[in-house]
Short mmCIF file of C-alpha atoms in Angstrom, two decimals:
data_model
loop_
_atom_site.label_atom_id
_atom_site.label_comp_id
_atom_site.label_asym_id
_atom_site.label_seq_id
_atom_site.Cartn_x
_atom_site.Cartn_y
_atom_site.Cartn_z
CA MET A 414 0.00 0.00 0.00
CA ASP A 415 1.15 3.53 -0.79
CA LYS A 416 2.05 5.17 2.54
CA THR A 417 0.24 8.32 1.46
CA GLU A 418 -2.98 6.28 1.43
CA MET A 419 -2.29 4.37 4.65
CA ILE A 420 -4.14 5.23 7.86
CA LEU A 421 -2.58 4.00 11.07
CA PRO A 422 -4.99 1.51 12.62
CA ASN A 423 -5.55 2.95 16.09
CA ILE A 424 -4.81 6.66 16.11
CA LYS A 425 -6.35 6.97 12.60
CA VAL A 426 -3.66 9.35 11.33
CA LYS A 427 -1.90 9.15 7.98
CA PRO A 428 1.93 8.98 7.99
CA GLY A 429 3.29 12.45 7.34
CA ALA A 430 0.11 14.17 8.54
CA ILE A 431 1.61 15.31 11.86
CA SER A 432 4.49 17.48 13.02
CA GLU A 433 7.83 16.00 14.05
CA HIS A 434 7.23 17.85 17.34
CA VAL A 435 4.49 16.17 19.39
CA ILE A 436 3.03 16.79 22.83
CA VAL A 437 1.28 13.76 24.31
CA VAL A 438 -1.24 13.85 27.16
CA GLY A 439 -3.46 11.28 28.79
CA ASP A 440 -6.77 13.15 28.61
CA PRO A 441 -8.46 13.91 25.26
CA GLU A 442 -9.92 17.04 26.84
CA ARG A 443 -6.44 18.24 27.79
CA ALA A 444 -5.41 17.71 24.17
CA LYS A 445 -8.17 20.14 23.20
CA VAL A 446 -7.07 22.61 25.87
CA ILE A 447 -3.58 22.66 24.36
CA GLY A 448 -5.00 22.76 20.86
CA ASP A 449 -6.96 25.88 21.79
CA GLN A 450 -3.63 27.59 22.52
CA LEU A 451 -2.39 26.89 18.98
CA ASP A 452 -2.99 28.98 15.89
CA ASN A 453 -5.00 27.43 13.05
CA ALA A 454 -5.67 24.34 15.16
CA GLU A 455 -7.28 21.41 13.36
CA GLU A 456 -8.44 18.14 14.83
CA ILE A 457 -7.27 15.55 12.32
CA ALA A 458 -8.38 12.38 14.12
CA TYR A 459 -10.31 11.19 17.17
CA SER A 460 -10.51 7.43 17.66
CA ARG A 461 -11.01 5.76 21.03
CA GLU A 462 -8.85 7.69 23.51
CA TYR A 463 -6.58 8.97 20.75
CA ARG A 464 -7.35 12.57 19.83
CA THR A 465 -4.90 14.32 17.51
CA ILE A 466 -4.74 18.05 16.80
CA ASN A 467 -2.35 19.97 14.56
CA GLY A 468 -1.62 23.65 14.99
CA TRP A 469 1.04 26.33 15.13
CA TYR A 470 2.72 27.84 18.18
CA LYS A 471 4.64 31.04 17.53
CA GLY A 472 5.26 29.91 13.98
CA LYS A 473 6.19 26.29 14.73
CA LYS A 474 3.99 23.38 13.79
CA ILE A 475 3.00 21.29 16.81
CA THR A 476 0.90 18.14 17.09
CA VAL A 477 -0.97 17.23 20.27
CA THR A 478 -2.25 13.69 20.84
CA SER A 479 -3.99 12.04 23.78
CA HIS A 480 -3.00 8.50 24.72
CA GLY A 481 -5.37 7.51 27.52
CA VAL A 482 -4.56 5.85 30.84
CA GLY A 483 -2.01 3.08 31.24
CA SER A 484 1.07 1.90 29.40
CA PRO A 485 -0.38 -0.66 26.95
CA GLY A 486 -2.80 1.73 25.25
CA ALA A 487 -0.33 4.60 25.46
CA ALA A 488 2.36 2.44 23.85
CA VAL A 489 0.08 1.87 20.85
CA CYS A 490 -0.22 5.64 20.53
CA PHE A 491 3.52 6.27 20.84
CA GLU A 492 4.40 3.61 18.28
CA GLU A 493 1.90 4.93 15.74
CA LEU A 494 2.88 8.56 16.28
CA ILE A 495 6.47 7.58 15.48
CA LYS A 496 5.26 5.75 12.37
CA ALA A 497 3.40 8.94 11.45
CA GLY A 498 6.57 11.05 11.72
CA ALA A 499 7.06 12.09 15.36
CA LYS A 500 10.70 12.81 16.22
CA LYS A 501 10.52 14.90 19.42
CA ILE A 502 7.89 13.92 22.01
CA ILE A 503 7.08 15.65 25.29
CA ARG A 504 4.67 13.94 27.66
CA VAL A 505 2.67 16.52 29.63
CA GLY A 506 0.96 14.60 32.41
CA THR A 507 -0.14 14.43 36.01
CA ALA A 508 1.39 12.36 38.78
CA GLY A 509 1.19 11.62 42.47
CA SER A 510 3.95 12.96 44.69
CA TYR A 511 6.05 10.90 47.08
CA THR A 512 7.19 13.81 49.22
CA ASP A 513 5.85 16.84 51.08
CA GLU A 514 8.69 18.81 49.47
CA LEU A 515 6.75 18.51 46.20
CA PRO A 516 3.12 19.09 47.18
CA PRO A 517 0.16 19.05 44.80
CA GLY A 518 0.48 22.06 42.55
CA SER A 519 4.21 21.60 41.93
CA LEU A 520 6.00 19.85 39.05
CA ILE A 521 8.29 16.91 38.34
CA ILE A 522 10.63 16.81 35.36
CA ALA A 523 11.47 13.15 34.92
CA ASP A 524 15.00 12.28 33.88
CA SER A 525 14.13 8.59 34.21
CA ALA A 526 11.28 6.22 34.99
CA VAL A 527 11.15 3.05 37.05
CA ARG A 528 9.73 0.26 34.91
CA ALA A 529 7.20 -1.00 37.44
CA GLU A 530 4.54 -1.63 34.79
CA GLY A 531 4.06 -4.74 32.68
CA LEU A 532 4.30 -3.42 29.13
CA THR A 533 8.04 -2.81 28.82
CA LYS A 534 8.82 -6.16 30.43
CA GLN A 535 7.37 -7.72 27.29
CA MET A 536 9.53 -5.52 25.04
CA VAL A 537 13.04 -5.33 26.50
CA PRO A 538 15.11 -7.15 29.15
CA ASP A 539 14.74 -6.12 32.79
CA GLY A 540 18.06 -4.27 32.97
CA VAL A 541 17.27 -1.83 30.16
CA PRO A 542 16.73 1.66 31.64
CA ALA A 543 13.91 4.04 30.80
CA VAL A 544 15.58 7.44 30.47
CA ALA A 545 14.83 10.81 28.94
CA ASP A 546 16.69 12.34 26.02
CA PHE A 547 19.38 14.40 27.72
CA ASN A 548 19.23 17.37 25.35
CA MET A 549 15.45 17.66 25.63
CA LEU A 550 15.69 17.30 29.40
CA LEU A 551 18.09 20.24 29.66
CA LYS A 552 15.91 22.42 27.45
CA LEU A 553 12.76 21.53 29.38
CA GLU A 554 14.38 22.39 32.71
CA GLU A 555 15.70 25.63 31.24
CA GLN A 556 12.13 26.68 30.48
CA ALA A 557 10.89 25.50 33.89
CA LYS A 558 13.44 27.73 35.59
CA LYS A 559 11.80 30.74 33.95
CA THR A 560 8.54 30.08 35.83
CA ASN A 561 7.65 30.57 39.48
CA PHE A 562 6.65 26.94 39.91
CA LYS A 563 8.41 24.64 42.32
CA TYR A 564 9.71 21.56 40.54
CA GLY A 565 11.81 18.51 41.20
CA LEU A 566 14.15 16.85 38.72
CA GLY A 567 14.58 13.11 39.06
CA THR A 568 13.06 9.66 38.79
CA ILE A 569 9.36 8.90 38.54
CA VAL A 570 7.75 5.48 38.94
CA THR A 571 5.55 4.11 36.17
CA LEU A 572 3.03 1.57 37.44
CA ASP A 573 -0.23 -0.04 36.30
CA ALA A 574 -2.52 0.14 39.33
CA PHE A 575 -4.33 3.40 40.08
CA TYR A 576 -6.44 2.10 42.97
CA ALA A 577 -4.89 -0.30 45.50
CA GLY A 578 -5.94 -3.90 45.99
CA PRO A 579 -5.04 -6.36 48.75
CA VAL A 580 -1.52 -6.55 47.33
CA GLN A 581 -0.07 -3.15 48.17
CA PHE A 582 2.23 -1.41 45.71
CA PRO A 583 5.55 -0.56 47.48
CA HIS A 584 5.36 3.23 47.15
CA MET A 585 7.44 3.86 50.27
CA LEU A 586 10.18 1.54 49.08
CA TYR A 587 10.47 3.53 45.86
CA LYS A 588 10.34 6.80 47.79
CA GLU A 589 13.18 5.62 50.03
CA SER A 590 15.07 4.68 46.86
CA GLY A 591 14.91 8.28 45.68
CA ALA A 592 11.88 8.39 43.38
CA LEU A 593 9.88 11.61 43.43
CA GLY A 594 6.43 10.36 42.44
CA ALA A 595 4.35 7.95 40.39
CA GLU A 596 2.40 7.91 37.12
CA MET A 597 1.29 5.33 34.54
CA GLU A 598 2.84 5.81 31.07
CA LEU A 599 6.29 7.41 30.99
CA ALA A 600 8.46 4.27 31.12
CA ALA A 601 6.69 3.02 28.00
CA LEU A 602 7.42 6.29 26.21
CA TYR A 603 11.09 6.34 27.18
CA VAL A 604 11.70 2.71 26.19
CA ILE A 605 9.84 3.01 22.89
CA ALA A 606 11.57 6.29 22.03
CA ARG A 607 14.99 4.69 22.49
CA LEU A 608 14.00 1.58 20.54
CA ARG A 609 12.69 3.61 17.60
CA GLY A 610 15.42 6.26 17.54
CA VAL A 611 13.41 9.31 18.58
CA SER A 612 13.72 11.73 21.53
CA ALA A 613 11.35 12.05 24.48
CA VAL A 614 11.00 13.74 27.84
CA GLY A 615 8.22 14.08 30.42
CA ILE A 616 6.94 16.77 32.77
CA PHE A 617 4.22 16.26 35.37
CA ALA A 618 1.86 18.41 37.41
CA LEU A 619 1.38 16.86 40.84
CA ASP A 620 -2.29 16.39 41.69
CA GLY A 621 -2.06 14.42 44.94
CA TYR A 622 0.06 11.97 46.91
CA ALA A 623 0.68 8.57 45.36
CA PHE A 624 0.77 6.75 48.71
CA SER A 625 -2.58 8.06 49.99
CA ASP A 626 -5.71 5.92 50.32
CA MET A 627 -7.27 8.08 47.53
CA ASN A 628 -10.18 9.12 49.78
CA ASP A 629 -8.89 12.69 49.82
CA TYR A 630 -7.74 12.71 46.18
CA ASN A 631 -8.94 15.88 44.44
CA PRO A 632 -7.20 16.74 41.17
CA HIS A 633 -9.53 19.68 40.54
CA LYS A 634 -7.94 22.19 42.91
CA ASP A 635 -6.94 25.57 41.52
CA SER A 636 -3.30 24.93 42.39
CA VAL A 637 -3.31 21.78 40.26
CA LYS A 638 -4.98 23.56 37.35
CA GLU A 639 -2.31 26.25 37.54
CA ALA A 640 0.44 23.62 37.53
CA VAL A 641 -1.10 21.90 34.51
CA GLN A 642 -1.19 25.19 32.64
CA ALA A 643 2.41 25.87 33.66
CA GLU A 644 3.64 22.53 32.32
CA ILE A 645 1.75 23.10 29.07
CA ASP A 646 3.44 26.49 28.66
CA ILE A 647 6.83 24.99 29.51
CA ALA A 648 6.37 22.22 26.96
CA LEU A 649 5.26 24.59 24.20
CA GLU A 650 8.18 26.96 24.84
CA THR A 651 10.57 24.00 24.88
CA MET A 652 9.32 22.88 21.48
CA LEU A 653 10.46 26.21 20.06
CA THR A 654 14.04 25.34 21.03
CA LEU A 655 14.09 21.91 19.37
#
């Protein structure tokens, strides 16, 4: 089949129809929020959790795509975005903090991710690290320093379970090992990016504490909304430098 006629099976995008510079988010509504900040924004596909919008930010073409919750579905999105032409990917997400030093409303820039999910274990050996592209990491932090938001730079844990069951996830063990927080997709992005020869980095607005019983979890606070907007702005400004 001619690639110009091909439509990727899950994200429903044609190869070459997106920018090389892509922001990925979990929530389709957040994809629209970012799209609304772009000039001449156009939604080019919306299939399942995968919503893709093209637009221009200060003269640079940017694509925004949502990938849903959890590594397996997100990995499908990342793989197909790369097939469509993505070269530089920034994940703009939310995470739970492991420390009072980074309360809800602050940010984590993840230089690495613990592979505590199941997806990457089926792709690469256990010893393979999940790490950010160093150049993108430096540029992202450079933009973060220009804001007034508190942020931490370090490791984040990628896991599969959002709500706890009788088998408790060892959050405190990871905290004591130096991790800053937890989320659900970044390790997949970092591993896939390295496998496919593209660059990726992730930034996260903290919307709660990962080790809580979730009874007091409220991601809709104004401080969290402000942090989400800050990470969006940081990601967009970083794209201008790439």
